[in-house]
CSV table of N, CA and C in Angstrom, one decimal:
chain,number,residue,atom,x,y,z
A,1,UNK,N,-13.9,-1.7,-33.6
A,1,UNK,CA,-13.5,-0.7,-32.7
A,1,UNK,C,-12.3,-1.2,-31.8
A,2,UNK,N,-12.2,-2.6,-31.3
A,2,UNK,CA,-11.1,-3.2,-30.3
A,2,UNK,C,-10.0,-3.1,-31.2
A,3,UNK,N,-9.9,-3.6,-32.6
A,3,UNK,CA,-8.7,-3.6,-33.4
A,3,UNK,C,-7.9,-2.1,-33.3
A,4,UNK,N,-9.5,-1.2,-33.7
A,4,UNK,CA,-8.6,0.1,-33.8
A,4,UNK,C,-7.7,0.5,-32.6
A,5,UNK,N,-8.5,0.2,-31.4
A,5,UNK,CA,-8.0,0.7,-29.8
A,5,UNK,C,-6.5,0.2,-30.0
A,6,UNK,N,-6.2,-0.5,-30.6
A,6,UNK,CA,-5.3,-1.8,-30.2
A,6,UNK,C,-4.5,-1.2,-30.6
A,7,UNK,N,-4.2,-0.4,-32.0
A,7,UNK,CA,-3.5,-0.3,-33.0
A,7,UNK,C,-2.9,1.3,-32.5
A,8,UNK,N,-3.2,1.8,-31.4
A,8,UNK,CA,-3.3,3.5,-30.8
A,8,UNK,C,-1.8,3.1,-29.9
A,9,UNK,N,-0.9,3.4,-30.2
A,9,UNK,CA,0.3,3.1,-29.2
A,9,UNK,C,-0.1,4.2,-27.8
A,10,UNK,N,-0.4,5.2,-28.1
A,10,UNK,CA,-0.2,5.8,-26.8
A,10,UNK,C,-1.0,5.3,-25.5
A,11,UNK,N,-2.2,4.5,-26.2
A,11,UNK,CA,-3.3,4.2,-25.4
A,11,UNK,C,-2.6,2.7,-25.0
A,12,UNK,N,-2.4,2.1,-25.5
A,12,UNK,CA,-1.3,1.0,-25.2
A,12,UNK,C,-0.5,1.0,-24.3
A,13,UNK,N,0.3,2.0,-24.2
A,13,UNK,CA,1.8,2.1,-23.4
A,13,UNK,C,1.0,2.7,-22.3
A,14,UNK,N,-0.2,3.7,-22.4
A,14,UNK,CA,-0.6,3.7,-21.2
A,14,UNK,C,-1.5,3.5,-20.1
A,15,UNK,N,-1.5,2.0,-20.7
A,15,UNK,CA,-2.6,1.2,-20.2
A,15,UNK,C,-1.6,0.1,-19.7
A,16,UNK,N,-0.8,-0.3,-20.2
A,16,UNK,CA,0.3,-1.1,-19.9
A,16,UNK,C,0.9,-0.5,-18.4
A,17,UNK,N,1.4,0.9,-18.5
A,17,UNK,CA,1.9,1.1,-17.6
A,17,UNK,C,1.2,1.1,-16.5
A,18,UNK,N,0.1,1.4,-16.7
A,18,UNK,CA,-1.1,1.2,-15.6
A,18,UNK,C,-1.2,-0.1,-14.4
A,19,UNK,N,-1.4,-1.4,-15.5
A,19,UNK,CA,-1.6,-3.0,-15.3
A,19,UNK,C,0.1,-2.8,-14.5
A,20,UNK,N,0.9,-2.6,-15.1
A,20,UNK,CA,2.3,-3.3,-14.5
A,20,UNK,C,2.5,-2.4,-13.4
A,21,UNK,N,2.7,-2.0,-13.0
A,21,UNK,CA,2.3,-0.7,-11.7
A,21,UNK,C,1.3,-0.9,-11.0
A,22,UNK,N,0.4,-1.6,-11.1
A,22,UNK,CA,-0.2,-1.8,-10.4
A,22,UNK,C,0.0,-3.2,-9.7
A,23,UNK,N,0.2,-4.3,-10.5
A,23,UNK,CA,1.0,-5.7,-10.2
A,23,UNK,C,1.8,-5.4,-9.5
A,24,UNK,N,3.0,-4.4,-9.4
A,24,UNK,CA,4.3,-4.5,-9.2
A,24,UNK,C,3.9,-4.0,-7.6
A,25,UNK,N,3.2,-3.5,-7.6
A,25,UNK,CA,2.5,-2.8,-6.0
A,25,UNK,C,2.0,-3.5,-5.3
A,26,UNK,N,1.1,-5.1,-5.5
A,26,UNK,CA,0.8,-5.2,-5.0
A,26,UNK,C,1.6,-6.4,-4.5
A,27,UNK,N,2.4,-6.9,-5.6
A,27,UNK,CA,3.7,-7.9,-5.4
A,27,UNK,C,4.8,-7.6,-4.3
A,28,UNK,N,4.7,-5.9,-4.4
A,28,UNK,CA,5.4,-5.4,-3.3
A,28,UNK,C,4.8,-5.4,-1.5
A,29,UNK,N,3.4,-5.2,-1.7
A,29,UNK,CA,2.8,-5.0,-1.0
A,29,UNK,C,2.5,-6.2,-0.2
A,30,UNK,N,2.7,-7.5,-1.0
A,30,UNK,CA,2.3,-8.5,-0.3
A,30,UNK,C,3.6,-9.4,0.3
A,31,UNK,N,4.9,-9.0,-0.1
A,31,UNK,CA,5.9,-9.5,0.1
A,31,UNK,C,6.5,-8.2,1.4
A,32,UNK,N,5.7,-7.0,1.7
A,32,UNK,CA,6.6,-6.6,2.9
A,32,UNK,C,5.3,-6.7,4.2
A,33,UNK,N,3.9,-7.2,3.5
A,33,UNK,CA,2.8,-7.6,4.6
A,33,UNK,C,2.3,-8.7,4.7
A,34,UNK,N,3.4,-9.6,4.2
A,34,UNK,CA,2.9,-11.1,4.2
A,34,UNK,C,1.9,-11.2,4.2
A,35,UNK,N,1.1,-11.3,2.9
A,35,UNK,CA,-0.7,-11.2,2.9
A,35,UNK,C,-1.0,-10.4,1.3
A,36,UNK,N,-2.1,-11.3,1.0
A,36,UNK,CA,-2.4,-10.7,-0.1
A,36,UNK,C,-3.7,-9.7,0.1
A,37,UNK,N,-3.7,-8.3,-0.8
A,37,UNK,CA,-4.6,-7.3,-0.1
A,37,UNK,C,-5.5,-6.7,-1.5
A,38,UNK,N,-6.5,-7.9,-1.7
A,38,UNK,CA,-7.0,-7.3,-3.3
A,38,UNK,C,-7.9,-5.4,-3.7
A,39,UNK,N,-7.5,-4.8,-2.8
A,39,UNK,CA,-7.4,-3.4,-3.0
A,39,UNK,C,-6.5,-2.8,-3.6
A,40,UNK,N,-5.0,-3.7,-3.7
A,40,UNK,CA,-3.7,-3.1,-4.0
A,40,UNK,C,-3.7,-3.1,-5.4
A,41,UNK,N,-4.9,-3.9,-5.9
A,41,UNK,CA,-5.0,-4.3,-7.9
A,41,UNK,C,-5.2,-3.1,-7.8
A,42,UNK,N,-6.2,-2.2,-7.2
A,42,UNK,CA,-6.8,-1.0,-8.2
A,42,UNK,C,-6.9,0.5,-7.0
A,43,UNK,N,-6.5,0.3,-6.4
A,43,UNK,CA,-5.9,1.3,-5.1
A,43,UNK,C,-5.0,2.1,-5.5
A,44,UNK,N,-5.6,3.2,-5.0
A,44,UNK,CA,-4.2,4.0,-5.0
A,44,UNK,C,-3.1,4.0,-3.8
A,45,UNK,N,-1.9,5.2,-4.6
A,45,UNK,CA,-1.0,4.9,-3.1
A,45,UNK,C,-0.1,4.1,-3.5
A,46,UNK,N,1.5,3.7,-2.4
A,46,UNK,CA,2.2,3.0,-2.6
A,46,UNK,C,3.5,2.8,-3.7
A,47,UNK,N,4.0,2.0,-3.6
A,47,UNK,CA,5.3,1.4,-4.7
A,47,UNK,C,4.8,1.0,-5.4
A,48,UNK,N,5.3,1.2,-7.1
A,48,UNK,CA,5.7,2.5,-8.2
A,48,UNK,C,3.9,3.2,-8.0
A,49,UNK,N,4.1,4.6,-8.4
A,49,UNK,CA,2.9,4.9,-8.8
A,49,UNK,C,2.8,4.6,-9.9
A,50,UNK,N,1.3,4.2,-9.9
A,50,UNK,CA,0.3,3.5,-11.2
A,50,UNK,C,0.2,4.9,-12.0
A,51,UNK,N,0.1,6.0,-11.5
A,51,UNK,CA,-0.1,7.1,-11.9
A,51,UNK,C,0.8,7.9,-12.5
A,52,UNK,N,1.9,7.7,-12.0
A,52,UNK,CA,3.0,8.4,-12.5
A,52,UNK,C,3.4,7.5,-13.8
A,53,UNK,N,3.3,6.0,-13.7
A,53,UNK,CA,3.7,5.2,-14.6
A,53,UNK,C,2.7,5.7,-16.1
A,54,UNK,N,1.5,5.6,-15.3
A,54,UNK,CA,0.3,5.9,-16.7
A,54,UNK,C,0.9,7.2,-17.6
A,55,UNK,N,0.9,8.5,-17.0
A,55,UNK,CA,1.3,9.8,-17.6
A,55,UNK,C,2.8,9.9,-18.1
A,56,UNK,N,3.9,9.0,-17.3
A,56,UNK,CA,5.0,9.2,-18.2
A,56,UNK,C,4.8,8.2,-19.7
A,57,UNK,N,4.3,7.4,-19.2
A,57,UNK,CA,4.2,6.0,-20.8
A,57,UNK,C,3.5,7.1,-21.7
A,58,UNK,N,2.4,7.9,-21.5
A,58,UNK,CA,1.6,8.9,-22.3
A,58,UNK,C,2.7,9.9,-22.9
A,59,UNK,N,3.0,10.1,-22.0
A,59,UNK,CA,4.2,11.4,-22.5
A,59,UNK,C,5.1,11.1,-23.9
A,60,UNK,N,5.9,10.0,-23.2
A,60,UNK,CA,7.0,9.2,-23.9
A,60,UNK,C,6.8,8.6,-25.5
A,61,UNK,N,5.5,7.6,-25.3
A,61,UNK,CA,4.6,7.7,-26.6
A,61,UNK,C,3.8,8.8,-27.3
A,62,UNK,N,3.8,9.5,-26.7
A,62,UNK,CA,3.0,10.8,-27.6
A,62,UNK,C,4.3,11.7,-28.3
A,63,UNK,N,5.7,11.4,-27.8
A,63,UNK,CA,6.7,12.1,-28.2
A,63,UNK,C,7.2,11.7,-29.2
A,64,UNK,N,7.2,10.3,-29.4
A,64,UNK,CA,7.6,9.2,-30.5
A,64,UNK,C,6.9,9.1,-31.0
A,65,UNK,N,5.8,8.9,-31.2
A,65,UNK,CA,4.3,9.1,-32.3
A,65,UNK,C,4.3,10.2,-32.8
A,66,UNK,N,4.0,11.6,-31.9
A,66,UNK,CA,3.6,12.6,-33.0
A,66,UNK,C,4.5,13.4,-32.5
A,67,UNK,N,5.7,13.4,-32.0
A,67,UNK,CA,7.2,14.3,-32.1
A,67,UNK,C,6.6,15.4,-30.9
A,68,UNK,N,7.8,15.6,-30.2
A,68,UNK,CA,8.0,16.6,-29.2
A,68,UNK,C,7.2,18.0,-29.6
A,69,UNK,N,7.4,18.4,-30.8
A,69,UNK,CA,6.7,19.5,-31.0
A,69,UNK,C,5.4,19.7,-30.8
A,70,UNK,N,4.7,18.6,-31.0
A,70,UNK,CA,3.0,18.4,-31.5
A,70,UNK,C,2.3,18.5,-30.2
A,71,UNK,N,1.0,18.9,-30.5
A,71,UNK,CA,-0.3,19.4,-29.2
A,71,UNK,C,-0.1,18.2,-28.4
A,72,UNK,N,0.0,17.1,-29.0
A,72,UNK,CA,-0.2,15.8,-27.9
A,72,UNK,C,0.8,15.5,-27.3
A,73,UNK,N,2.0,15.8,-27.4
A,73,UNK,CA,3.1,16.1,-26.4
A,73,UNK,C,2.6,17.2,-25.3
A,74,UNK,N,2.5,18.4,-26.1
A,74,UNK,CA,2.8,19.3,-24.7
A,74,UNK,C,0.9,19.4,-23.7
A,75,UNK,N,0.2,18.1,-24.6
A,75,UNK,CA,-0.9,18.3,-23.7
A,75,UNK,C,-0.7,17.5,-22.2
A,76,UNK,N,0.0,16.4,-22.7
A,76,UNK,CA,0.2,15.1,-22.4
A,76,UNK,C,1.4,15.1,-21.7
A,77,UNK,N,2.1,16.3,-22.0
A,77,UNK,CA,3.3,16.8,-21.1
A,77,UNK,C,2.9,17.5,-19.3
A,78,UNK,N,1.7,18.3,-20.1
A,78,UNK,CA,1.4,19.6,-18.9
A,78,UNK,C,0.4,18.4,-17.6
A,79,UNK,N,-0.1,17.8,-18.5
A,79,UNK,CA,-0.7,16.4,-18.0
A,79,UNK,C,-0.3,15.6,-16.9
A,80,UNK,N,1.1,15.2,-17.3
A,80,UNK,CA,1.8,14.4,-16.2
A,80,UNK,C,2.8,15.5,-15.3
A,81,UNK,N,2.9,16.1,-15.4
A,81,UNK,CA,3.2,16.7,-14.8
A,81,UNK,C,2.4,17.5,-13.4
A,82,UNK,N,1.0,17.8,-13.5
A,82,UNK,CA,-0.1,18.2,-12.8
A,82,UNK,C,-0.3,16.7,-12.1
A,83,UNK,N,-0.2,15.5,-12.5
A,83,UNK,CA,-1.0,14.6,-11.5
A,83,UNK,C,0.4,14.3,-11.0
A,84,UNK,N,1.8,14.1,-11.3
A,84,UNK,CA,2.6,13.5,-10.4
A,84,UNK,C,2.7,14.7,-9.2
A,85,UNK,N,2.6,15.7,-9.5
A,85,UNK,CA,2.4,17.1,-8.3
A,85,UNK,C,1.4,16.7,-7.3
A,86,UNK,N,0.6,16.5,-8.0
A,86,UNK,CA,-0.6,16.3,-7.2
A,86,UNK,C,-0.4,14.8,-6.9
A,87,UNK,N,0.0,13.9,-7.1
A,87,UNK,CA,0.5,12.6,-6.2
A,87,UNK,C,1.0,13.2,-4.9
A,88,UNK,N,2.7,13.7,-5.4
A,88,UNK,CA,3.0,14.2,-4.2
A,88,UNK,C,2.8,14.9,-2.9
A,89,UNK,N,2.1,16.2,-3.6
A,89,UNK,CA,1.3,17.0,-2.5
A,89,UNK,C,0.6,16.9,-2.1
A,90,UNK,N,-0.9,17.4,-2.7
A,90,UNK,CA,-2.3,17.3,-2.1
A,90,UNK,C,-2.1,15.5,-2.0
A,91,UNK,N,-2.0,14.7,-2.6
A,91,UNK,CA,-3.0,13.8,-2.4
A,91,UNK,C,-1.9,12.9,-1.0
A,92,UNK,N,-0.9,13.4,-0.7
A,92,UNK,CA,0.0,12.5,0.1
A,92,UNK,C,-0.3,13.6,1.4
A,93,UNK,N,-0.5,14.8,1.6
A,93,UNK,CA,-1.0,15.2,2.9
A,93,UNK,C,-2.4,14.8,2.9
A,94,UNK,N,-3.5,14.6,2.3
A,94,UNK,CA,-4.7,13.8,2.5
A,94,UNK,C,-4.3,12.8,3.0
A,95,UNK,N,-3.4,11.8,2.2
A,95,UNK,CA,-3.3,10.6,3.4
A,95,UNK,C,-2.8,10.7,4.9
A,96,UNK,N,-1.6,11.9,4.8
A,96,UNK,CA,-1.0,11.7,6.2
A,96,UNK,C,-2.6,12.5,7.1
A,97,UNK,N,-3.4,13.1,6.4
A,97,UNK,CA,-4.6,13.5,7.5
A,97,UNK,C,-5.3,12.4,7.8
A,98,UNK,N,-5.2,11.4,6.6
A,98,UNK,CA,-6.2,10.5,7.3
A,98,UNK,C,-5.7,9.7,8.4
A,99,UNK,N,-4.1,9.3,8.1
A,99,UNK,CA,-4.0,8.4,9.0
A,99,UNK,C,-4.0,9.1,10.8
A,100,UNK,N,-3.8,10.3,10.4
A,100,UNK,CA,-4.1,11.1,11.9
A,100,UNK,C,-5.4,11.0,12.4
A,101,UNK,N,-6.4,11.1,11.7
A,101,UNK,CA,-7.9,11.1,11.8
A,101,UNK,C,-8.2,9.7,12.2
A,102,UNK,N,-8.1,8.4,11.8
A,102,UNK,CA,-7.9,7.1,12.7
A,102,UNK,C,-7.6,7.1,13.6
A,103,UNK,N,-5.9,7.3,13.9
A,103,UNK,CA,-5.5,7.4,15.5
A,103,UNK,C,-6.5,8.5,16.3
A,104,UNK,N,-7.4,9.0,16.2
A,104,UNK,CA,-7.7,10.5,16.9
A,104,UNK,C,-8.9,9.6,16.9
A,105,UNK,N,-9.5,8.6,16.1
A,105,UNK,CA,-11.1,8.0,16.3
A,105,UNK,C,-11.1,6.7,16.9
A,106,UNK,N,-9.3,6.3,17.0
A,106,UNK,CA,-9.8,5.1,17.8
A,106,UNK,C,-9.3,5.5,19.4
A,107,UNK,N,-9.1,6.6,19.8
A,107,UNK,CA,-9.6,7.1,21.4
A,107,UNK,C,-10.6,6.4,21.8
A,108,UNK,N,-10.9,6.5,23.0
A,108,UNK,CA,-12.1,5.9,23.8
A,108,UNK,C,-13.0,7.7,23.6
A,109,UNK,N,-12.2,8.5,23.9
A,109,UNK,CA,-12.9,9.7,23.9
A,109,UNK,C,-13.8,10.3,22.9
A,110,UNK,N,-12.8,9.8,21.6
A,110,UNK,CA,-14.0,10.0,20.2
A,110,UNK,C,-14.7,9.2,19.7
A,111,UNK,N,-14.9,7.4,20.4
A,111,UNK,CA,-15.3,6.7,20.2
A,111,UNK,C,-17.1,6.8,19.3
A,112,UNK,N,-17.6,7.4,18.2
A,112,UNK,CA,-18.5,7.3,17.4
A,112,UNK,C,-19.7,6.0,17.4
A,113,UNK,N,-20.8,6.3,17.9
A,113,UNK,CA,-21.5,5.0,17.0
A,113,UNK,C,-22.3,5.3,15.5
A,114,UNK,N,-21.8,6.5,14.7
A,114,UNK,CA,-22.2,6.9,13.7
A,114,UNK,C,-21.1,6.1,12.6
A,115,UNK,N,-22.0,5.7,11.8
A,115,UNK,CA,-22.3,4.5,11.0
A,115,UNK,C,-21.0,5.2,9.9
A,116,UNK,N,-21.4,6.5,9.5
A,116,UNK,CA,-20.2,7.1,9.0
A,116,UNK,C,-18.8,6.9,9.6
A,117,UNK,N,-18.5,6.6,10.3
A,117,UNK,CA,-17.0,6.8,11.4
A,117,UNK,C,-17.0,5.2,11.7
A,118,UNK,N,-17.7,4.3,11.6
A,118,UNK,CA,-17.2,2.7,11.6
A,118,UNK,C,-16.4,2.2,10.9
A,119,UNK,N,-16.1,2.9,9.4
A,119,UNK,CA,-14.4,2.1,8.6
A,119,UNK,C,-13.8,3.5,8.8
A,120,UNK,N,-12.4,2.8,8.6
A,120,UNK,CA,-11.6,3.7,8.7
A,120,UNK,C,-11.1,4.7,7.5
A,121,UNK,N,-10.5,5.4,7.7
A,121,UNK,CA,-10.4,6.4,6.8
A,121,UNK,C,-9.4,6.0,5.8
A,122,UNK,N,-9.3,6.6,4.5
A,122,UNK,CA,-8.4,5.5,3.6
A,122,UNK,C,-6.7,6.4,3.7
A,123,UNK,N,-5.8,5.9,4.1
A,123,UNK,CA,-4.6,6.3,4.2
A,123,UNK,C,-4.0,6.0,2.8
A,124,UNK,N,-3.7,5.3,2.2
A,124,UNK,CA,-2.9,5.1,1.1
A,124,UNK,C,-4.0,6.2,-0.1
A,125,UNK,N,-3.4,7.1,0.1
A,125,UNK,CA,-3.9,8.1,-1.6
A,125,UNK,C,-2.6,8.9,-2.2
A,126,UNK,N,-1.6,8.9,-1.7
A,126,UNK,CA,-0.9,9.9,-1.5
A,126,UNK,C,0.7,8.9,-2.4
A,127,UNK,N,1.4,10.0,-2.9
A,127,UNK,CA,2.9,9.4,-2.5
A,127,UNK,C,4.1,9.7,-2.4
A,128,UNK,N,5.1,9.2,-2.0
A,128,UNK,CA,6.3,9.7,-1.7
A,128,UNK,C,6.8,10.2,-2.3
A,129,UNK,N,8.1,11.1,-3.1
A,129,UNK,CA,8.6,11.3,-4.0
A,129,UNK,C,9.2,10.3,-4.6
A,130,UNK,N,10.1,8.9,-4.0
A,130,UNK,CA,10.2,8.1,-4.6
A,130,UNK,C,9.5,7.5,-5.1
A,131,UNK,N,8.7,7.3,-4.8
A,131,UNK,CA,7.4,6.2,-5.6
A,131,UNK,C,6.6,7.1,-6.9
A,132,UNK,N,6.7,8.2,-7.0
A,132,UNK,CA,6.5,9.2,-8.1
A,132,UNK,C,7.8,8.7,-9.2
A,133,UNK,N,9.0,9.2,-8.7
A,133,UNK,CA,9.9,8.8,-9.7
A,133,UNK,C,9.9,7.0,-9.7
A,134,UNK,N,9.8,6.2,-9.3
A,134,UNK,CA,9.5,5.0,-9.6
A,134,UNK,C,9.0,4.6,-10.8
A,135,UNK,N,7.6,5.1,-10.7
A,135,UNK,CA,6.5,5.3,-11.5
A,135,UNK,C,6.9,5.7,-13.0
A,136,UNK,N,7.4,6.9,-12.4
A,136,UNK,CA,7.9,7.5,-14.0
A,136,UNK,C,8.9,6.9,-14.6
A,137,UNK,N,10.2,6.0,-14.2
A,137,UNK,CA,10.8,5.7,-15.0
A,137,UNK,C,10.2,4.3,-15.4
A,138,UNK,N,9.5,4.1,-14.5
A,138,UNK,CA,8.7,2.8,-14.8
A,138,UNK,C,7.8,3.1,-16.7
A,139,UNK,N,6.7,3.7,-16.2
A,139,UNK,CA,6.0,4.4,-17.5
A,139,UNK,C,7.1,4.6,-19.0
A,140,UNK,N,8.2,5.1,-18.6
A,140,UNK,CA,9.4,5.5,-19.8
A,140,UNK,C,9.9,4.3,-20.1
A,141,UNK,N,9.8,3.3,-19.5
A,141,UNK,CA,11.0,2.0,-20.2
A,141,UNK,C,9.8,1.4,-20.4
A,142,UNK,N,8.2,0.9,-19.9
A,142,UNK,CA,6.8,0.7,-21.2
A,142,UNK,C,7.0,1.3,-22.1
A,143,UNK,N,6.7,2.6,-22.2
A,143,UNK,CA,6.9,3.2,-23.4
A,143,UNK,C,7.7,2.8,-24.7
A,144,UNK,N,8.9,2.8,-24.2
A,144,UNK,CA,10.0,2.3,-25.2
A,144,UNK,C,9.5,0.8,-25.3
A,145,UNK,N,9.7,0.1,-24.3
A,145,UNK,CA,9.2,-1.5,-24.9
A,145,UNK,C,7.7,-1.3,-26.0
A,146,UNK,N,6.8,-1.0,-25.8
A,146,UNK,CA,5.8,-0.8,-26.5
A,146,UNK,C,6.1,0.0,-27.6
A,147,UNK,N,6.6,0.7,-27.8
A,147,UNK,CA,6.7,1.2,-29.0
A,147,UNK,C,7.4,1.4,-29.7
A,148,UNK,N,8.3,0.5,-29.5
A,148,UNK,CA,9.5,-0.7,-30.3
A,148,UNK,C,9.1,-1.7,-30.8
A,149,UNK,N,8.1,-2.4,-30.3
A,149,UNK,CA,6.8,-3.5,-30.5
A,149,UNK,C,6.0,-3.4,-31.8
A,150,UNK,N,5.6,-2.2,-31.4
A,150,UNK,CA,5.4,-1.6,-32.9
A,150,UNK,C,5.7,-1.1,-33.9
């Protein structure tokens, strides 16, 4: 079963782009917060998206494998497309709510002793538009390295 997985380029390039996108975030992340922050391995949020990287490597390899024409292009097309959207939008005004919702809970006024409201709310879900295209050219140059590889 491992050999066959192995041998699936799309699944490759987009698992690749996953792992290096996510390294590259937290390499970033630790060099502008002096500090290593082992949430940034598998966290979302941040420099390149992991996400945008994953769906373009998908795209890129599904185009070179089974040709622009084919179902697994334009599934895999309509695909990255819907989550780098949704990087940008929904999930980057969720962050900017959360980070509002912290500043507003650490008041003395809304100060909580409910057990729910003791961590903080998670700000990094969201991303910039940069960090989407990041991502994606990131995911496109995996792609090609990986499946040139093969």
């Amino acid at each position: 079963m491992w050999q066959e997985m192995l041998k699936n380029q799309l699944l490759i390039s987009s698992a690749t782009g996953w792992v290096v996108a996510q390294l590259l975030k937290t390499i970033i992340d630790c060099t502008l917060n002096h500090g290593f922050s082992p949430e940034r391995l598998v966290g979302s949020g941040g420099m390149p998206s992991s996400h945008s990287a994953t769906v373009c490597a998908l795209v890129v390899s599904s185009g070179i494998c089974c040709g622009v024409s084919s179902s697994e292009f334009a599934v895999s097309f309509v695909l990255a497309a819907v989550v780098m959207y949704d990087a940008i939008g929904v999930r980057q005004e969720t962050g900017k709510q959360a980070k509002l919702l912290n500043l507003i809970l650490q008041q003395d006024l809304f100060k909580l002793k409910d057990q729910e409201f003791e961590e903080k709310l998670k700000e990094f879900v969201g991303h910039t538009p940069l960090q989407v295209f990041a991502g994606a050219i990131l995911g496109i140059v995996i792609a090609l390295l990986v499946n040139m590889a093969y």
